[in-house]
Tab-separated table of N, CA and C in Angstrom:
chain	number	residue	atom	x	y	z
A	12	MET	N	0.576	-1.333	-0.237
A	12	MET	CA	-0.204	0.437	0.305
A	12	MET	C	0.368	1.293	0.253
A	13	ARG	N	0.696	2.608	-0.791
A	13	ARG	CA	1.237	3.283	-0.477
A	13	ARG	C	0.356	4.947	-0.307
A	14	ILE	N	1.094	5.137	0.966
A	14	ILE	CA	0.447	6.138	2.023
A	14	ILE	C	1.000	7.486	1.237
A	15	ARG	N	0.208	8.468	1.080
A	15	ARG	CA	0.148	9.821	1.279
A	15	ARG	C	-0.154	10.398	2.300
A	16	ILE	N	0.871	11.400	2.770
A	16	ILE	CA	0.560	11.841	3.990
A	16	ILE	C	0.715	13.558	3.794
A	17	GLU	N	-0.876	14.238	3.686
A	17	GLU	CA	-0.883	15.276	3.551
A	17	GLU	C	-0.500	16.383	4.550
A	18	GLY	N	0.725	17.043	5.450
A	18	GLY	CA	0.517	17.499	5.994
A	18	GLY	C	-0.200	19.041	5.596
A	19	HIS	N	-1.216	19.604	6.335
A	19	HIS	CA	-1.874	20.973	6.131
A	19	HIS	C	-1.922	21.860	7.677
A	20	THR	N	-2.218	23.629	7.324
A	20	THR	CA	-2.152	24.341	9.092
A	20	THR	C	-0.476	23.266	9.319
A	21	LEU	N	0.219	24.304	8.989
A	21	LEU	CA	1.700	24.369	9.904
A	21	LEU	C	1.951	25.179	11.195
A	22	PRO	N	2.135	24.933	12.011
A	22	PRO	CA	2.072	25.847	13.155
A	22	PRO	C	2.962	27.220	13.110
A	23	GLY	N	4.297	26.825	12.215
A	23	GLY	CA	5.253	28.248	11.959
A	23	GLY	C	6.818	27.509	12.610
A	24	ARG	N	7.399	28.189	12.054
A	24	ARG	CA	9.307	27.884	12.938
A	24	ARG	C	9.242	27.852	14.414
A	25	ASP	N	8.840	29.323	14.740
A	25	ASP	CA	8.719	29.229	16.240
A	25	ASP	C	7.505	29.038	17.195
A	26	PRO	N	6.616	28.220	17.325
A	26	PRO	CA	5.380	27.774	17.883
A	26	PRO	C	5.461	27.867	19.237
A	27	GLY	N	4.936	28.466	20.224
A	27	GLY	CA	5.191	28.152	22.168
A	27	GLY	C	6.267	28.705	22.427
A	28	SER	N	7.548	28.262	23.120
A	28	SER	CA	8.563	27.995	23.617
A	28	SER	C	9.651	27.025	22.251
A	29	HIS	N	9.010	26.823	21.799
A	29	HIS	CA	10.329	26.103	20.552
A	29	HIS	C	10.958	26.969	19.836
A	30	ARG	N	11.756	26.815	19.127
A	30	ARG	CA	12.348	27.403	17.800
A	30	ARG	C	12.927	26.786	17.173
A	31	ASP	N	12.330	27.179	15.852
A	31	ASP	CA	13.211	26.957	14.007
A	31	ASP	C	12.881	25.017	14.145
A	32	VAL	N	11.554	25.202	14.002
A	32	VAL	CA	10.925	23.779	14.217
A	32	VAL	C	10.881	22.938	12.490
A	33	GLN	N	10.746	22.301	13.024
A	33	GLN	CA	10.623	21.105	11.771
A	33	GLN	C	10.230	20.123	11.604
A	34	VAL	N	9.618	19.286	10.477
A	34	VAL	CA	8.415	18.176	10.868
A	34	VAL	C	8.808	17.243	10.213
A	35	GLY	N	8.712	15.994	10.423
A	35	GLY	CA	9.632	14.455	8.535
A	35	GLY	C	8.674	13.826	9.344
A	36	ILE	N	8.644	12.482	9.427
A	36	ILE	CA	8.079	10.638	9.206
A	36	ILE	C	9.447	10.284	9.614
A	37	GLN	N	9.859	9.684	10.402
A	37	GLN	CA	10.323	8.478	11.131
A	37	GLN	C	10.421	7.365	10.364
A	38	VAL	N	11.893	7.046	10.268
A	38	VAL	CA	12.655	5.898	8.913
A	38	VAL	C	13.006	5.239	9.931
A	39	ARG	N	12.388	4.133	10.575
A	39	ARG	CA	13.239	3.018	11.852
A	39	ARG	C	13.213	4.230	13.006
A	40	ARG	N	14.579	4.664	13.455
A	40	ARG	CA	14.470	5.181	14.620
A	40	ARG	C	15.072	6.943	14.194
A	41	GLU	N	14.953	7.459	12.888
A	41	GLU	CA	15.748	9.178	12.273
A	41	GLU	C	14.828	9.173	11.692
A	42	PRO	N	14.538	10.691	12.434
A	42	PRO	CA	13.917	11.632	11.075
A	42	PRO	C	14.070	11.673	9.731
A	43	ALA	N	13.190	11.649	8.802
A	43	ALA	CA	13.389	11.611	7.933
A	43	ALA	C	12.045	12.481	6.576
A	44	GLU	N	13.474	13.652	5.296
A	44	GLU	CA	12.295	14.514	4.952
A	44	GLU	C	11.199	15.537	5.565
A	45	LEU	N	12.668	16.070	6.067
A	45	LEU	CA	12.181	17.069	6.755
A	45	LEU	C	11.648	17.948	5.973
A	46	VAL	N	10.934	18.850	6.432
A	46	VAL	CA	10.046	19.992	5.815
A	46	VAL	C	9.823	21.305	7.615
A	47	PRO	N	9.663	22.572	6.631
A	47	PRO	CA	10.145	24.078	8.087
A	47	PRO	C	8.842	23.531	8.168
A	48	ALA	N	8.392	23.918	9.365
A	48	ALA	CA	7.314	23.838	10.175
A	48	ALA	C	6.420	25.423	9.736
A	49	ASP	N	6.723	26.358	9.037
A	49	ASP	CA	6.296	27.157	8.527
A	49	ASP	C	6.263	27.508	7.085
A	50	ALA	N	6.411	25.839	6.517
A	50	ALA	CA	6.258	25.414	4.895
A	50	ALA	C	4.254	26.137	5.198
A	51	ALA	N	4.342	26.324	3.737
A	51	ALA	CA	2.493	26.765	3.184
A	51	ALA	C	1.751	24.582	3.910
A	52	SER	N	2.834	23.436	3.333
A	52	SER	CA	1.645	22.500	3.519
A	52	SER	C	3.506	21.439	3.527
A	53	ALA	N	2.962	19.898	3.626
A	53	ALA	CA	4.338	18.661	3.395
A	53	ALA	C	3.448	17.961	3.255
A	54	THR	N	3.972	17.001	2.539
A	54	THR	CA	4.070	15.561	2.296
A	54	THR	C	4.704	14.882	1.696
A	55	TRP	N	4.501	13.493	2.193
A	55	TRP	CA	5.312	12.275	2.412
A	55	TRP	C	4.350	11.007	1.885
A	56	GLU	N	5.601	10.541	1.163
A	56	GLU	CA	4.712	9.031	0.217
A	56	GLU	C	5.651	7.798	0.809
A	57	VAL	N	4.656	7.537	1.614
A	57	VAL	CA	5.593	6.411	2.155
A	57	VAL	C	4.863	4.610	1.708
A	58	GLU	N	5.444	3.756	1.606
A	58	GLU	CA	5.238	2.270	1.072
A	58	GLU	C	4.960	1.615	2.466
A	59	VAL	N	4.112	0.799	2.480
A	59	VAL	CA	4.061	-0.288	3.738
A	59	VAL	C	3.460	-1.304	3.208
A	60	THR	N	3.617	-2.490	3.280
A	60	THR	CA	3.743	-4.018	3.109
A	60	THR	C	2.151	-3.908	4.255
A	61	GLU	N	0.718	-5.022	4.053
A	61	GLU	CA	-0.180	-5.132	4.218
A	61	GLU	C	-0.393	-6.511	4.209
A	62	SER	N	-0.753	-7.233	5.625
A	62	SER	CA	-0.528	-8.622	5.751
A	62	SER	C	-1.682	-8.906	6.809
A	63	TYR	N	-2.448	-10.378	6.439
A	63	TYR	CA	-3.756	-10.058	6.991
A	63	TYR	C	-3.103	-12.039	7.823
A	64	GLY	N	-3.983	-12.216	8.970
A	64	GLY	CA	-3.508	-13.301	9.456
A	64	GLY	C	-3.894	-13.282	10.760
A	65	ALA	N	-4.716	-14.306	11.283
A	65	ALA	CA	-5.839	-14.563	12.877
A	65	ALA	C	-6.167	-13.052	13.284
A	66	ASP	N	-7.225	-12.634	12.011
A	66	ASP	CA	-7.746	-11.532	12.123
A	66	ASP	C	-7.854	-10.397	12.628
A	67	VAL	N	-6.067	-10.216	12.020
A	67	VAL	CA	-5.537	-8.963	11.783
A	67	VAL	C	-4.852	-8.285	10.783
A	68	ARG	N	-5.178	-7.170	10.617
A	68	ARG	CA	-4.220	-6.697	9.707
A	68	ARG	C	-2.947	-5.887	10.184
A	69	ASP	N	-2.388	-6.111	9.274
A	69	ASP	CA	-0.894	-5.925	9.850
A	69	ASP	C	-0.150	-5.614	9.136
A	70	PHE	N	0.576	-4.425	9.774
A	70	PHE	CA	1.223	-3.374	8.342
A	70	PHE	C	3.279	-3.821	8.652
A	71	HIS	N	3.738	-3.328	7.763
A	71	HIS	CA	5.306	-3.427	7.442
A	71	HIS	C	5.900	-2.458	6.463
A	72	GLY	N	7.446	-2.366	7.629
A	72	GLY	CA	8.368	-1.257	6.852
A	72	GLY	C	9.037	-0.607	7.407
A	73	PRO	N	9.813	-0.292	6.898
A	73	PRO	CA	11.193	0.703	7.318
A	73	PRO	C	10.050	2.199	8.012
A	74	VAL	N	8.927	2.691	7.951
A	74	VAL	CA	8.345	3.422	8.792
A	74	VAL	C	7.140	3.346	9.202
A	75	VAL	N	6.472	1.465	9.937
A	75	VAL	CA	6.100	1.334	10.434
A	75	VAL	C	6.534	0.996	12.366
A	76	GLN	N	5.782	1.582	12.452
A	76	GLN	CA	6.523	1.554	13.758
A	76	GLN	C	4.975	0.614	15.148
A	77	GLY	N	6.078	0.497	16.720
A	77	GLY	CA	4.508	-0.357	16.710
A	77	GLY	C	4.599	-1.828	17.049
A	78	LYS	N	3.677	-2.044	17.695
A	78	LYS	CA	3.182	-3.441	18.115
A	78	LYS	C	2.174	-4.440	17.061
A	79	ARG	N	2.191	-5.542	16.833
A	79	ARG	CA	0.978	-6.086	15.506
A	79	ARG	C	-0.340	-6.036	16.099
A	80	GLY	N	-1.295	-5.195	15.560
A	80	GLY	CA	-2.557	-4.638	15.908
A	80	GLY	C	-2.178	-3.278	16.649
A	81	GLU	N	-1.163	-2.627	16.700
A	81	GLU	CA	-1.173	-1.605	17.054
A	81	GLU	C	-0.039	-0.349	16.185
A	82	ARG	N	-0.087	-1.248	14.683
A	82	ARG	CA	0.589	-0.258	14.122
A	82	ARG	C	0.639	1.419	14.121
A	83	PHE	N	1.247	1.865	13.541
A	83	PHE	CA	1.840	3.220	13.308
A	83	PHE	C	2.647	3.665	12.598
A	84	VAL	N	2.478	5.131	12.102
A	84	VAL	CA	4.078	6.373	11.262
A	84	VAL	C	3.920	6.940	12.126
A	85	TYR	N	5.114	7.250	12.080
A	85	TYR	CA	5.606	8.980	13.275
A	85	TYR	C	5.299	9.261	12.446
A	86	LEU	N	5.167	11.342	13.069
A	86	LEU	CA	5.191	12.315	12.565
A	86	LEU	C	6.726	13.136	13.196
A	87	THR	N	7.411	13.240	12.790
A	87	THR	CA	8.031	13.548	13.889
A	87	THR	C	8.561	15.512	14.038
A	88	TRP	N	8.373	15.703	15.370
A	88	TRP	CA	8.634	17.431	15.232
A	88	TRP	C	10.654	17.413	16.030
A	89	LEU	N	10.882	17.987	15.163
A	89	LEU	CA	12.596	18.339	16.063
A	89	LEU	C	12.845	20.114	15.677
A	90	GLU	N	13.226	20.375	16.823
A	90	GLU	CA	13.644	22.209	16.711
A	90	GLU	C	15.280	21.702	16.865
A	91	GLY	N	15.846	23.118	16.674
A	91	GLY	CA	16.594	24.309	17.207
A	91	GLY	C	17.884	23.422	16.043
A	92	PRO	N	19.032	24.054	16.221
A	92	PRO	CA	20.002	23.352	15.170
A	92	PRO	C	20.406	22.273	14.858
A	93	ASP	N	20.012	21.740	15.640
A	93	ASP	CA	20.780	20.193	16.378
A	93	ASP	C	20.017	19.389	15.928
A	94	ALA	N	18.493	19.628	15.926
A	94	ALA	CA	17.083	18.774	15.161
A	94	ALA	C	17.120	18.113	16.041
A	95	THR	N	16.441	18.619	17.468
A	95	THR	CA	16.668	17.597	18.520
A	95	THR	C	14.255	17.399	18.613
A	96	MET	N	14.190	16.345	18.834
A	96	MET	CA	13.144	15.419	18.913
A	96	MET	C	12.595	15.945	20.106
A	97	PHE	N	11.293	16.376	19.591
A	97	PHE	CA	10.216	16.973	20.978
A	97	PHE	C	9.257	16.285	21.456
A	98	ARG	N	8.693	16.140	20.321
A	98	ARG	CA	7.308	15.692	19.804
A	98	ARG	C	7.053	14.374	18.667
A	99	ARG	N	5.757	13.626	18.960
A	99	ARG	CA	5.833	12.904	18.084
A	99	ARG	C	4.229	12.358	17.728
A	100	ALA	N	3.815	12.554	16.213
A	100	ALA	CA	2.198	12.605	16.089
A	100	ALA	C	2.056	10.932	15.565
A	101	LYS	N	1.471	10.646	16.278
A	101	LYS	CA	0.915	8.733	15.166
A	101	LYS	C	-0.617	9.085	14.793
A	102	LEU	N	0.426	8.033	13.217
A	102	LEU	CA	-0.736	8.004	12.126
A	102	LEU	C	-1.657	6.631	12.073
A	103	MET	N	-2.453	6.147	13.061
A	103	MET	CA	-2.691	4.962	12.968
A	103	MET	C	-3.159	4.103	12.060
A	104	LEU	N	-2.483	2.696	11.773
A	104	LEU	CA	-2.417	2.305	10.281
A	104	LEU	C	-3.167	1.610	10.026
A	105	ALA	N	-4.389	0.998	11.217
A	105	ALA	CA	-5.614	0.341	10.997
A	105	ALA	C	-6.170	1.381	10.641
A	106	ASP	N	-6.712	2.658	10.427
A	106	ASP	CA	-7.505	3.135	10.101
A	106	ASP	C	-7.381	3.786	9.222
A	107	ALA	N	-6.691	3.873	8.518
A	107	ALA	CA	-6.648	3.942	7.118
A	107	ALA	C	-7.225	2.430	6.182
A	108	PRO	N	-8.593	3.238	5.180
A	108	PRO	CA	-8.867	2.385	4.413
A	108	PRO	C	-7.951	1.732	3.387
A	109	GLU	N	-8.829	0.158	3.184
A	109	GLU	CA	-8.079	-1.116	2.316
A	109	GLU	C	-7.969	-0.594	0.921
A	110	ALA	N	-7.090	-0.364	0.185
A	110	ALA	CA	-6.777	0.033	-1.056
A	110	ALA	C	-5.316	0.377	-1.052
A	111	ASP	N	-4.784	0.463	-2.618
A	111	ASP	CA	-3.467	0.116	-2.981
A	111	ASP	C	-2.842	1.315	-2.491
A	112	VAL	N	-3.113	2.750	-2.631
A	112	VAL	CA	-3.307	3.808	-2.351
A	112	VAL	C	-4.112	4.627	-1.722
A	113	VAL	N	-4.014	5.358	-0.370
A	113	VAL	CA	-4.456	6.175	0.547
A	113	VAL	C	-3.850	7.310	0.702
A	114	VAL	N	-4.675	8.633	1.096
A	114	VAL	CA	-4.273	9.601	1.468
A	114	VAL	C	-4.260	9.541	3.192
A	115	ALA	N	-3.876	10.611	3.427
A	115	ALA	CA	-4.376	10.973	5.198
A	115	ALA	C	-3.862	12.581	5.201
A	116	ARG	N	-5.132	12.993	5.653
A	116	ARG	CA	-5.084	14.563	5.172
A	116	ARG	C	-4.433	15.332	6.675
A	117	VAL	N	-3.984	15.474	6.861
A	117	VAL	CA	-3.350	15.961	8.642
A	117	VAL	C	-3.121	17.435	8.818
A	118	ASP	N	-3.871	17.443	9.876
A	118	ASP	CA	-3.967	19.178	10.674
A	118	ASP	C	-2.436	18.837	11.190
A	119	LEU	N	-2.002	19.921	10.970
A	119	LEU	CA	-0.701	19.684	11.909
A	119	LEU	C	-0.606	21.071	13.281
A	120	THR	N	-1.523	21.494	13.459
A	120	THR	CA	-1.642	21.999	14.460
A	120	THR	C	-2.585	22.538	15.791
A	121	ASP	N	-2.221	21.590	16.310
A	121	ASP	CA	-3.338	21.857	17.499
A	121	ASP	C	-3.846	23.117	18.014
A	122	GLU	N	-5.161	22.729	18.845
A	122	GLU	CA	-5.936	23.967	19.466
A	122	GLU	C	-5.302	25.015	19.294
A	123	ALA	N	-3.887	24.762	20.571
A	123	ALA	CA	-2.960	25.720	21.017
A	123	ALA	C	-2.332	26.320	20.121
A	124	GLY	N	-2.345	25.917	18.521
A	124	GLY	CA	-1.107	26.663	18.102
A	124	GLY	C	-0.045	26.031	17.960
A	125	LEU	N	0.237	25.011	18.781
A	125	LEU	CA	1.824	23.904	19.162
A	125	LEU	C	1.389	23.181	17.813
A	126	PRO	N	2.968	22.426	17.613
A	126	PRO	CA	3.223	20.897	16.986
A	126	PRO	C	1.889	20.086	17.404
A	127	ARG	N	0.933	19.119	16.352
A	127	ARG	CA	-0.114	18.056	16.802
A	127	ARG	C	0.964	17.695	17.473
A	128	CYS	N	0.104	16.266	17.989
A	128	CYS	CA	1.218	15.140	19.004
A	128	CYS	C	0.439	13.914	19.105
A	129	ALA	N	0.506	12.653	19.547
A	129	ALA	CA	-0.315	11.940	20.022
A	129	ALA	C	-0.925	11.699	19.020
A	130	ARG	N	-1.601	10.584	19.216
A	130	ARG	CA	-2.823	9.779	18.436
A	130	ARG	C	-3.759	11.105	17.334
A	131	LEU	N	-3.263	10.058	15.894
A	131	LEU	CA	-4.218	11.441	15.423
A	131	LEU	C	-5.752	10.749	15.269
A	132	ARG	N	-6.297	11.651	15.405
A	132	ARG	CA	-7.720	11.109	15.764
A	132	ARG	C	-8.862	12.305	14.741
A	133	PRO	N	-9.949	11.861	14.029
A	133	PRO	CA	-10.930	12.524	13.657
A	133	PRO	C	-11.158	14.331	14.350
A	134	PRO	N	-11.269	15.078	14.027
A	134	PRO	CA	-10.924	15.725	12.500
A	134	PRO	C	-9.670	16.240	12.298
A	135	ALA	N	-8.786	15.966	12.872
A	135	ALA	CA	-6.943	16.081	12.871
A	135	ALA	C	-7.140	15.431	11.523
A	136	VAL	N	-6.752	14.219	11.399
A	136	VAL	CA	-6.783	12.956	10.216
A	136	VAL	C	-7.644	13.035	9.560
A	137	GLU	N	-8.026	13.174	7.903
A	137	GLU	CA	-9.063	12.172	7.404
A	137	GLU	C	-8.493	11.142	6.151
A	138	TRP	N	-8.698	10.262	6.291
A	138	TRP	CA	-8.655	9.334	5.771
A	138	TRP	C	-9.286	9.100	4.088
A	139	SER	N	-8.731	8.973	2.912
A	139	SER	CA	-9.441	8.574	1.879
A	139	SER	C	-8.680	7.770	0.916
A	140	VAL	N	-9.790	6.975	0.380
A	140	VAL	CA	-8.545	6.464	-0.928
A	140	VAL	C	-8.270	7.300	-1.952
A	141	GLY	N	-6.760	7.150	-2.512
A	141	GLY	CA	-6.035	7.609	-3.342
A	141	GLY	C	-6.648	7.373	-5.180
């Protein structure tokens, strides 16, 4: 499955007490494809392998995190010149529609104007078939 993650409403480079903020996806343990948090939008495309067994839809690949039945993709927030991770958001793969190509539209700013974190739920994320 190909997942296109379309981030919108980014919080800006200096939200709250954070400075020089960027957002990216996490590949294994490392942030990748960083986008400045003052960009108009951010887009990432990732490949995920699906499997089925024991009545559980499962996912695998370098961007997939978590244990069986609870897999997700991290959107990772970093700050400063040394790109220190300070916050992450979980895009839950079980919420994705079953299709070869899916799109996740993600509002990247929370209600306080800060980088969105924790498990992404509607209306912060909207899934569709791509």
